[in-house]
Short mmCIF file of C-alpha atoms in Angstrom, two decimals:
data_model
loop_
_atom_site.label_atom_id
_atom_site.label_comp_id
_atom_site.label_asym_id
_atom_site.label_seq_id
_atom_site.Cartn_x
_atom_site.Cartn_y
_atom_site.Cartn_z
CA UNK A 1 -4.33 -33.22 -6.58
CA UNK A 2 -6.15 -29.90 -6.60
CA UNK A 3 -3.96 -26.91 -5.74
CA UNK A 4 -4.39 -26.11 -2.26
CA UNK A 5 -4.66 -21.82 -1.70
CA UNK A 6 -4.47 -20.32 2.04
CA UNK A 7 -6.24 -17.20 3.38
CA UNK A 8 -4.52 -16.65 6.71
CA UNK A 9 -6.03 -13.76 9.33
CA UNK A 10 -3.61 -11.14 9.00
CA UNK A 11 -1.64 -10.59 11.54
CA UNK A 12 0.28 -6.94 11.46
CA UNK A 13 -1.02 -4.64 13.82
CA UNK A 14 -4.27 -2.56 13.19
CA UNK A 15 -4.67 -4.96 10.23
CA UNK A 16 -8.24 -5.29 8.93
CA UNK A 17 -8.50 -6.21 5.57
CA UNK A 18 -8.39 -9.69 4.09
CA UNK A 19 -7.16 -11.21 0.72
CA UNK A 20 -9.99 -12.99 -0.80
CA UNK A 21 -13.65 -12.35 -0.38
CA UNK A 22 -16.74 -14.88 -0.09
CA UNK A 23 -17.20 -14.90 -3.49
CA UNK A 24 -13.40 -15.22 -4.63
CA UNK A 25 -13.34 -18.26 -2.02
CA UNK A 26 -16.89 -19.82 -4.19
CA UNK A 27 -14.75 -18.96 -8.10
CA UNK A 28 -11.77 -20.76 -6.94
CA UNK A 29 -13.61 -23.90 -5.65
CA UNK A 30 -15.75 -23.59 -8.73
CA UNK A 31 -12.06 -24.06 -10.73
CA UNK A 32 -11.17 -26.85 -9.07
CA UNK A 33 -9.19 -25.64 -6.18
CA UNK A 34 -9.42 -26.33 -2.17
CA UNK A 35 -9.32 -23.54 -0.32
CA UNK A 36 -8.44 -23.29 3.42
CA UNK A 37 -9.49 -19.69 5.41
CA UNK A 38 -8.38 -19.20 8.87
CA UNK A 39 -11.13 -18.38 11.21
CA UNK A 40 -11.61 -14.87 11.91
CA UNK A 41 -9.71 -13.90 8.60
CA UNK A 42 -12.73 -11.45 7.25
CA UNK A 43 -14.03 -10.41 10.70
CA UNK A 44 -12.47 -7.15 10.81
CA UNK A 45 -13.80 -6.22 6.56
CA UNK A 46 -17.00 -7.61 7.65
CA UNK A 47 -17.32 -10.90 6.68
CA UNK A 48 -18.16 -13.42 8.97
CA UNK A 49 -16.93 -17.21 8.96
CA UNK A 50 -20.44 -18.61 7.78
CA UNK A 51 -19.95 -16.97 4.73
CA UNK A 52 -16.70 -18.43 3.85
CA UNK A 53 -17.87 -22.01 4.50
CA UNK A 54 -21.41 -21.41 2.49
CA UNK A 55 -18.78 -20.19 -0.02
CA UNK A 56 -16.76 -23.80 -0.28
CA UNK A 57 -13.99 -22.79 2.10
CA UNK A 58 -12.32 -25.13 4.89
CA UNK A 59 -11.97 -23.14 7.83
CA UNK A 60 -9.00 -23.92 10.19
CA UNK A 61 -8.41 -22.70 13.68
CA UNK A 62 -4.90 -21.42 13.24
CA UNK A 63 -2.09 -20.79 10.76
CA UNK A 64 -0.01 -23.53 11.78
CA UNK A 65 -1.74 -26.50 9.52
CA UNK A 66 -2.88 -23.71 6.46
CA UNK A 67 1.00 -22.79 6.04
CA UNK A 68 1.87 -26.26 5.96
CA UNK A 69 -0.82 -27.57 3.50
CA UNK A 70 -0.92 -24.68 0.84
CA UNK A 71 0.65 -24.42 -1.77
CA UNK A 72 -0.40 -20.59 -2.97
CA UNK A 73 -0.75 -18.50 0.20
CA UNK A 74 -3.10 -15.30 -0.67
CA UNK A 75 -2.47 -12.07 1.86
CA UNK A 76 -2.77 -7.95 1.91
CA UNK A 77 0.23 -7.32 4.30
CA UNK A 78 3.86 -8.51 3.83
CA UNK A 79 5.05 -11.76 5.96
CA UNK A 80 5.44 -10.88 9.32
CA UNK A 81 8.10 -12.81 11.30
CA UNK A 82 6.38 -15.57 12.53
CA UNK A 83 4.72 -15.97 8.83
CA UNK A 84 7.99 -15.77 7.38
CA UNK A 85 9.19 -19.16 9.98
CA UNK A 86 6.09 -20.89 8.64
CA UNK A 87 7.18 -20.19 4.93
CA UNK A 88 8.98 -23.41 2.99
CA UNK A 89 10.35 -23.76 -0.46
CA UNK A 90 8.33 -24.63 -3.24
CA UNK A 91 5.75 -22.27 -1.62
CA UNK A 92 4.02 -19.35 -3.97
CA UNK A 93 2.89 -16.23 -1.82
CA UNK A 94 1.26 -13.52 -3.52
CA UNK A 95 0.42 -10.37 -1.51
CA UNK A 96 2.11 -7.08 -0.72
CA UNK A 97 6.05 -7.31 0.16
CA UNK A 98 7.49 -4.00 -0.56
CA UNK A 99 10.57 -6.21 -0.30
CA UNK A 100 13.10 -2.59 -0.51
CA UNK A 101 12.09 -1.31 2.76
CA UNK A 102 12.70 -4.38 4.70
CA UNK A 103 16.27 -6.41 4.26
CA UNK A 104 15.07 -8.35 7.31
CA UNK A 105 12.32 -9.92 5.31
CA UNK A 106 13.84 -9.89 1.91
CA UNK A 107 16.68 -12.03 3.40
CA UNK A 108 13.52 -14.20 5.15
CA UNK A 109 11.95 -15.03 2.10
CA UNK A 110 15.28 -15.75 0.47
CA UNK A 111 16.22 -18.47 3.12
CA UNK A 112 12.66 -19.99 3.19
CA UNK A 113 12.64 -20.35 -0.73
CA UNK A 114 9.62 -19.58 -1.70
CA UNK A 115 8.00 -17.67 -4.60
CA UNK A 116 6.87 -14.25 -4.20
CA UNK A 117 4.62 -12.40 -5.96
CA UNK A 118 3.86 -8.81 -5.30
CA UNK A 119 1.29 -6.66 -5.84
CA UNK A 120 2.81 -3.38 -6.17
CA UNK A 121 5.01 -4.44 -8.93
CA UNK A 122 2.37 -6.50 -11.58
CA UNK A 123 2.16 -4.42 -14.13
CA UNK A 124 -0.52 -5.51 -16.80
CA UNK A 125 0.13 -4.83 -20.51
CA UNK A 126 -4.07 -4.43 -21.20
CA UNK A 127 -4.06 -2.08 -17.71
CA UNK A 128 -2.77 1.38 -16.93
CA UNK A 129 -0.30 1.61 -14.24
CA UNK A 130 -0.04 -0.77 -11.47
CA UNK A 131 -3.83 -2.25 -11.20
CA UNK A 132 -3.06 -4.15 -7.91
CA UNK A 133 -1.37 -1.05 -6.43
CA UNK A 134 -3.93 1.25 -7.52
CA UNK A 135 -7.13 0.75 -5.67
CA UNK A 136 -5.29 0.77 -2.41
CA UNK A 137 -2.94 4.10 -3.22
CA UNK A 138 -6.70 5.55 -4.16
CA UNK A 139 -7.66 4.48 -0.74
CA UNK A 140 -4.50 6.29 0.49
CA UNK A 141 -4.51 9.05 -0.98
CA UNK A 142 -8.00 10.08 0.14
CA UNK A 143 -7.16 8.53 3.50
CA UNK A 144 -4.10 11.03 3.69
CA UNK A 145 -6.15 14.41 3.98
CA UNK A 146 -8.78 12.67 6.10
CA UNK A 147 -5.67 11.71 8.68
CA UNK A 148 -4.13 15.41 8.13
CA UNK A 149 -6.49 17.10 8.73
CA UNK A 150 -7.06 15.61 12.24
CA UNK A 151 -3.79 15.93 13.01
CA UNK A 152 -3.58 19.64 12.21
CA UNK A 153 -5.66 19.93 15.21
CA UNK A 154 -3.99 21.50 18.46
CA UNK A 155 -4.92 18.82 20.80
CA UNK A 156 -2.85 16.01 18.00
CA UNK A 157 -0.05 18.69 18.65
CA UNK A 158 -1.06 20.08 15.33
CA UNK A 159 -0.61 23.81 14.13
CA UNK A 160 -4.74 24.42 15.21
CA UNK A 161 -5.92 24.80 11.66
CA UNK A 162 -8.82 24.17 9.75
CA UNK A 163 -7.99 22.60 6.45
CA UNK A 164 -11.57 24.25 5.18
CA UNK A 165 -10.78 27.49 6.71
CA UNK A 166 -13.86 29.76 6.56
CA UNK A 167 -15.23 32.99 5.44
CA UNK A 168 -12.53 35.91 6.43
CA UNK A 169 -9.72 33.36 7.39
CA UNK A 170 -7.22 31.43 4.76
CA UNK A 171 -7.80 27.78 4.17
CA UNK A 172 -4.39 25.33 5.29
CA UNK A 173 -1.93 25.30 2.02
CA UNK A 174 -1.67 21.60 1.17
CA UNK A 175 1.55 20.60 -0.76
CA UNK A 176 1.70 17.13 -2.46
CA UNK A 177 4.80 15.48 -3.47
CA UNK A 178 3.86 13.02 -6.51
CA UNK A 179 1.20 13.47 -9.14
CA UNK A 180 0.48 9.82 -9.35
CA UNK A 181 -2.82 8.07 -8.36
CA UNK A 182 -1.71 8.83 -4.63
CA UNK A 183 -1.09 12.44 -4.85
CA UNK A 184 -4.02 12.84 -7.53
CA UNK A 185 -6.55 11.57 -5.00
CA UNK A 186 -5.24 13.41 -2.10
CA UNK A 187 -5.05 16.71 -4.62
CA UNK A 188 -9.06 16.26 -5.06
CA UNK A 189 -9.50 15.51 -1.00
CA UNK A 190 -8.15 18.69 -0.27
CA UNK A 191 -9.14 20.72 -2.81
CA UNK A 192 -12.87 19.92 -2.50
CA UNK A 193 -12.11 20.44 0.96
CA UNK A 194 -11.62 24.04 -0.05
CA UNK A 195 -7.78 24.14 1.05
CA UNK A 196 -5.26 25.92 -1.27
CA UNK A 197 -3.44 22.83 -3.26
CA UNK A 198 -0.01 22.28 -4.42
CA UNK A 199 0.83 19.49 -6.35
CA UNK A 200 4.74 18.90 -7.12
CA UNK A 201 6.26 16.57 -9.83
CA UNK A 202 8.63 15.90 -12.70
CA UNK A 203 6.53 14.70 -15.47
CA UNK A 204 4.87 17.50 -16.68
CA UNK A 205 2.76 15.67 -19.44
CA UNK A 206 1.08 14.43 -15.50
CA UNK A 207 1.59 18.11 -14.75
CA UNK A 208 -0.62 19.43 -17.71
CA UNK A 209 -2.84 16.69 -17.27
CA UNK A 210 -3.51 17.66 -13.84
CA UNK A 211 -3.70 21.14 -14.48
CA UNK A 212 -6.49 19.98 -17.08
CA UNK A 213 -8.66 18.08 -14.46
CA UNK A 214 -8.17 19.64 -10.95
CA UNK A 215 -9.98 22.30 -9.72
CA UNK A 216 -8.99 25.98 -9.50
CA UNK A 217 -7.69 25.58 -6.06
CA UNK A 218 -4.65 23.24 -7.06
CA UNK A 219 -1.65 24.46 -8.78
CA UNK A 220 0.73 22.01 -10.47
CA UNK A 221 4.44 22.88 -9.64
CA UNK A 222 7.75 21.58 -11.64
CA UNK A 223 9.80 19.56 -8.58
CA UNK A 224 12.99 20.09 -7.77
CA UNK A 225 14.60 20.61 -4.50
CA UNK A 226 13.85 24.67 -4.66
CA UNK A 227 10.83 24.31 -5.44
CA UNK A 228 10.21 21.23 -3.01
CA UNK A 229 11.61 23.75 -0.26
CA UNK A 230 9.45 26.65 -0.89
CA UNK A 231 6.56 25.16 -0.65
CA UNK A 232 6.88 22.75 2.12
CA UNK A 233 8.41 25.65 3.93
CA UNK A 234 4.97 28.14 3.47
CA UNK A 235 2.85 24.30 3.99
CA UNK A 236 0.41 23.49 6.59
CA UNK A 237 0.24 20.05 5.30
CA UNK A 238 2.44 18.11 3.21
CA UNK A 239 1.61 14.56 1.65
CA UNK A 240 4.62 12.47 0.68
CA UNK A 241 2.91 10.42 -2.60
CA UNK A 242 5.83 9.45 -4.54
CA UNK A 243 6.70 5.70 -5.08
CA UNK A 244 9.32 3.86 -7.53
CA UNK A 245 7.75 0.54 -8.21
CA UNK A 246 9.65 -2.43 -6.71
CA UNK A 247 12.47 0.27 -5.44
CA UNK A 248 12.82 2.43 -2.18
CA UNK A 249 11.58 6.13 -2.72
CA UNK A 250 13.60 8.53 -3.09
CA UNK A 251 14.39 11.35 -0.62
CA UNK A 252 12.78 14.63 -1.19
CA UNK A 253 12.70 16.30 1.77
CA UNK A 254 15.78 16.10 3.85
CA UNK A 255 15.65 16.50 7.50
CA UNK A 256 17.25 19.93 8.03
CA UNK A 257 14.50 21.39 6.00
CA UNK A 258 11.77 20.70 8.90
CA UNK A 259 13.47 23.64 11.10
CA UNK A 260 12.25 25.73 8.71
CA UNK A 261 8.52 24.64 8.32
CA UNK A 262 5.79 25.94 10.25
CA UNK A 263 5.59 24.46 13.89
CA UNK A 264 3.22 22.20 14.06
CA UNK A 265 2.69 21.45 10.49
CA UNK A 266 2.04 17.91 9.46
CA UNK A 267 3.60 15.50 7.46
CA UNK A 268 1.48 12.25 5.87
CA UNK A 269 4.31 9.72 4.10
CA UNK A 270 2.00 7.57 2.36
CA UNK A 271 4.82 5.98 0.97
CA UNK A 272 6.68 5.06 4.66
CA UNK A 273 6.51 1.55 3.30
CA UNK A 274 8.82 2.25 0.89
CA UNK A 275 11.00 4.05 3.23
CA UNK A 276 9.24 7.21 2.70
CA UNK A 277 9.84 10.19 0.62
CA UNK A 278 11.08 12.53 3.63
CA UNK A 279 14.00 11.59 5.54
CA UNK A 280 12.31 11.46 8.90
CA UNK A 281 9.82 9.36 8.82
CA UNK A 282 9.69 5.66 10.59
CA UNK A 283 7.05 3.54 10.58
CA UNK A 284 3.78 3.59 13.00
CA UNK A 285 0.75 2.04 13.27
CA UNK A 286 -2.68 2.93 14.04
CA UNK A 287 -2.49 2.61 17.49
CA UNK A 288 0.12 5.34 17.86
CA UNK A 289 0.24 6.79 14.56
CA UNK A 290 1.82 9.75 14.75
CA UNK A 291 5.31 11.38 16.58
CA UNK A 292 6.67 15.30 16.55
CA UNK A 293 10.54 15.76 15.54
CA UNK A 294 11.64 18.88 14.98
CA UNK A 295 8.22 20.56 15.72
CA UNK A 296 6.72 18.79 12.52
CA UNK A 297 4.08 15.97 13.23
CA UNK A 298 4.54 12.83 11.75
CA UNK A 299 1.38 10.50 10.43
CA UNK A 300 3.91 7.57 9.33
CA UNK A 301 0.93 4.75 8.76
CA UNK A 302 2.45 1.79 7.11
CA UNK A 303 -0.35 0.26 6.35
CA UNK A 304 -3.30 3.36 6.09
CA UNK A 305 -5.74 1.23 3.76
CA UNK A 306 -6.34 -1.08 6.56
CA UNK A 307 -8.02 1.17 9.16
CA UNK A 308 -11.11 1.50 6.06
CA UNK A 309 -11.19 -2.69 5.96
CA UNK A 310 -14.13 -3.07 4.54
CA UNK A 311 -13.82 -0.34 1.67
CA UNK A 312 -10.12 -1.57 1.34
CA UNK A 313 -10.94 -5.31 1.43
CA UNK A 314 -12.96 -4.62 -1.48
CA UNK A 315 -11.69 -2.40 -3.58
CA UNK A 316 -8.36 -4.60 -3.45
CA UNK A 317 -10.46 -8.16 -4.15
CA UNK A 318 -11.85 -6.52 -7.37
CA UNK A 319 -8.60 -5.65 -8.47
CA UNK A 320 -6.46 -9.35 -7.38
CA UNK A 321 -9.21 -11.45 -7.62
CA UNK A 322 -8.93 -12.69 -11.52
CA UNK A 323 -5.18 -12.89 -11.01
CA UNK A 324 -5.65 -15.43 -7.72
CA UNK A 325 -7.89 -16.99 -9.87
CA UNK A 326 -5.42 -17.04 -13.26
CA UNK A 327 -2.46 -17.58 -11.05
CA UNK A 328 -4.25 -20.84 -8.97
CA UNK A 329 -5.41 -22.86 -12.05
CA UNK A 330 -1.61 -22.25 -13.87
CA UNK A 331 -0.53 -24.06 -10.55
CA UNK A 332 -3.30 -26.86 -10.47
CA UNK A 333 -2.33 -27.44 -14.20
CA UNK A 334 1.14 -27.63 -13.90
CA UNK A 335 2.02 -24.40 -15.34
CA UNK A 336 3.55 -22.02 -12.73
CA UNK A 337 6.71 -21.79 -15.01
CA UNK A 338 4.89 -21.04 -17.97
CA UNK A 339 3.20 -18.44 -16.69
CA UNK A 340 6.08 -17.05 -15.00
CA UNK A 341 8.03 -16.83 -18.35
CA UNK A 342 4.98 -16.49 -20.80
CA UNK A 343 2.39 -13.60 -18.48
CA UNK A 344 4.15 -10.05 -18.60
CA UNK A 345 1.71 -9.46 -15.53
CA UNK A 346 3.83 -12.16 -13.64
CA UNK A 347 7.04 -11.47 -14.80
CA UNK A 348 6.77 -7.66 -13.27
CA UNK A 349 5.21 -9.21 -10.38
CA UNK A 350 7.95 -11.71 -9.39
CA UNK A 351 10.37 -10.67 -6.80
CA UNK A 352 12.00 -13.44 -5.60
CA UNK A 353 12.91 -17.16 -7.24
CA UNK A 354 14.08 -20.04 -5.51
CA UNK A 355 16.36 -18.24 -3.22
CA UNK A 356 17.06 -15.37 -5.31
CA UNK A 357 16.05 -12.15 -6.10
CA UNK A 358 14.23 -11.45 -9.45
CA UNK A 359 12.99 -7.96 -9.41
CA UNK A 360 15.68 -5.26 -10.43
CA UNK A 361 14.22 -2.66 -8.01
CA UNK A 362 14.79 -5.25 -5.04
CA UNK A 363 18.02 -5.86 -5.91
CA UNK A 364 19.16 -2.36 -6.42
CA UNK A 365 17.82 -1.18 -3.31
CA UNK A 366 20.34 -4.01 -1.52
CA UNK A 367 23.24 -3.64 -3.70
#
């Protein structure tokens, strides 16, 4: 029997992207596999139905049936609660889960018994970093000024500046928290934007590295919680970029430190899916994305990459796509526990095991 792989239609709010593109659907069919898409699952990136059926895919109207029949369920977004009713043991899911912000579904996927791969942990020993966290913290990361610099706009409640500035007036000072791919990408956002750039971190081999590549309008700053104050307080914007693979971030700016920002300065978590680097922020979505506390906006997007779907769907694809493909035929040949033990890319991305959780980060961030 040929290993049966689901593409539901995600389902999160202001969700756009989808796991496997036309062509991904065509390589895994060409391996041997079935897959099933649910209808409308690449409307919102762009691609319609006919293109997953020309591909090889069988299309089904709902989740209901593709849940039950497949064995490896592909996603973007972590299992929302009525995905994580349809889940059943035995089942592999690889997608997103950022199990360490979310007890509610860690404890889900626990009861339902299933397998779950993540993408933000799989770290490849032939790849830098985190290759299937990458491409969408790129997205972010760009995404992040974009968003800011809306919201530093007075009718978004914002302080009325112009992240640009212009001849005679000061550009916005931009701090960034995290000199990883996030806070790298946002760094060259703003500074080509022209605003005056901050980047904060502890590594400084990324700090000199940084300092080799950015432009003249971005300083690279040693963190610690001085220096973290100073700068937020004298900020117009502030990106939160820092993330702990597999583990909730850590908190960098505590909440009686927003009193003394600038009113109406903004604050982008990228990170809020991890619980967020600042200790105000709470999830929102696209349709309300942002809140004030404290006289400090909020842009708390949990899920930022998907408002760009098609750019997101595939950038994303190009990155999972041989691993779908890699982790499907292990499964159609038997070999799930082989590669689980043998692939260093599927160790790291393992979370959770037949009822039990596998990743250390997870399990730390529960006790």
């Amino acid at each position: 029997m040929p290993v049966h792989v689901g593409v539901p239609r995600e389902v999160k709010s202001d969700e756009y992207r989808v796991s496997v593109l036309p062509v991904g659907v065509r390589l895994l069919v060409e391996a041997g596999c079935t897959v099933r898409v649910q209808r409308g699952a690449g409307e919102g990136s762009g691609y319609p139905d006919a293109e997953y059926a020309r591909a090889g895919a069988e299309l089904v109207d709902g989740p209901e049936a593709l849940f039950a029949e497949c064995d490896l369920i592909v996603k973007v977004k972590e299992p929302q609660p009525d995905e994580v009713a349809r889940l059943r043991s035995g089942q592999v899911v690889f997608t997103y889960f950022h199990f360490a912000a979310s007890r509610e579904l860690t404890d889900g996927c626990l009861a339902a018994g299933i397998t779950a791969l993540a993408y933000e942990t799989l770290a490849d020993p032939g790849k830098p970093g985190l290759p299937l966290l990458t491409p969408m913290s790129e997205v972010a990361g760009r995404m992040a000024i974009q968003q800011g610099a809306k919201y530093l706009e007075k009718p978004q409640e914002g302080r009325g500046i112009l992240l640009a500035g212009v001849p005679g007036v000061d550009p916005a000072k931009v701090t960034v928290l995290g000199g990883g791919i996030v806070g790298a990408n946002a760094a060259k956002v703003a500074a080509g934007l022209g605003a005056n750039v901050v980047i904060l971190d502890i590594d400084l081999d990324r700090l000199r590295y940084l300092d080799d590549v950015m432009p003249a309008n971005v300083r690279t700053i040693y963190s610690h919680p001085e220096s973290i104050a100073w700068h937020a307080k004298t900020s117009d914007l502030v990106i939160g970029a820092v993330l702990i693979p597999g583990a909730r971030s850590p908190v960098l700016m505590p909440k009686t430190l927003l009193s003394e920002m600038r009113p109406g300065a903004v604050i982008v978590d990228v990170g809020v899916d991890q619980g967020g680097c600042v200790e105000t922020p709470r999830p929102t979505t696209h349709a309300e994305p942002t809140y004030v506390e404290d006289g400090i906006v909020h842009y708390c997007v949990a899920n930022m990459p998907g408002a760009v779907g098609r750019t997101s769907t595939q950038a994303l694809c190009h990155a999972t796509q041989p691993y779908v493909i890699q982790l499907a035929k292990a499964m159609d040949a038997g070999g799930l526990e082989d590669l689980l033990e043998h692939s260093a890319a599927f160790a790291s991305a393992l979370n959770v095991r037949d009822g039990k959780i596998t990743h250390p980060g997870v399990a730390g961030a529960f006790g």
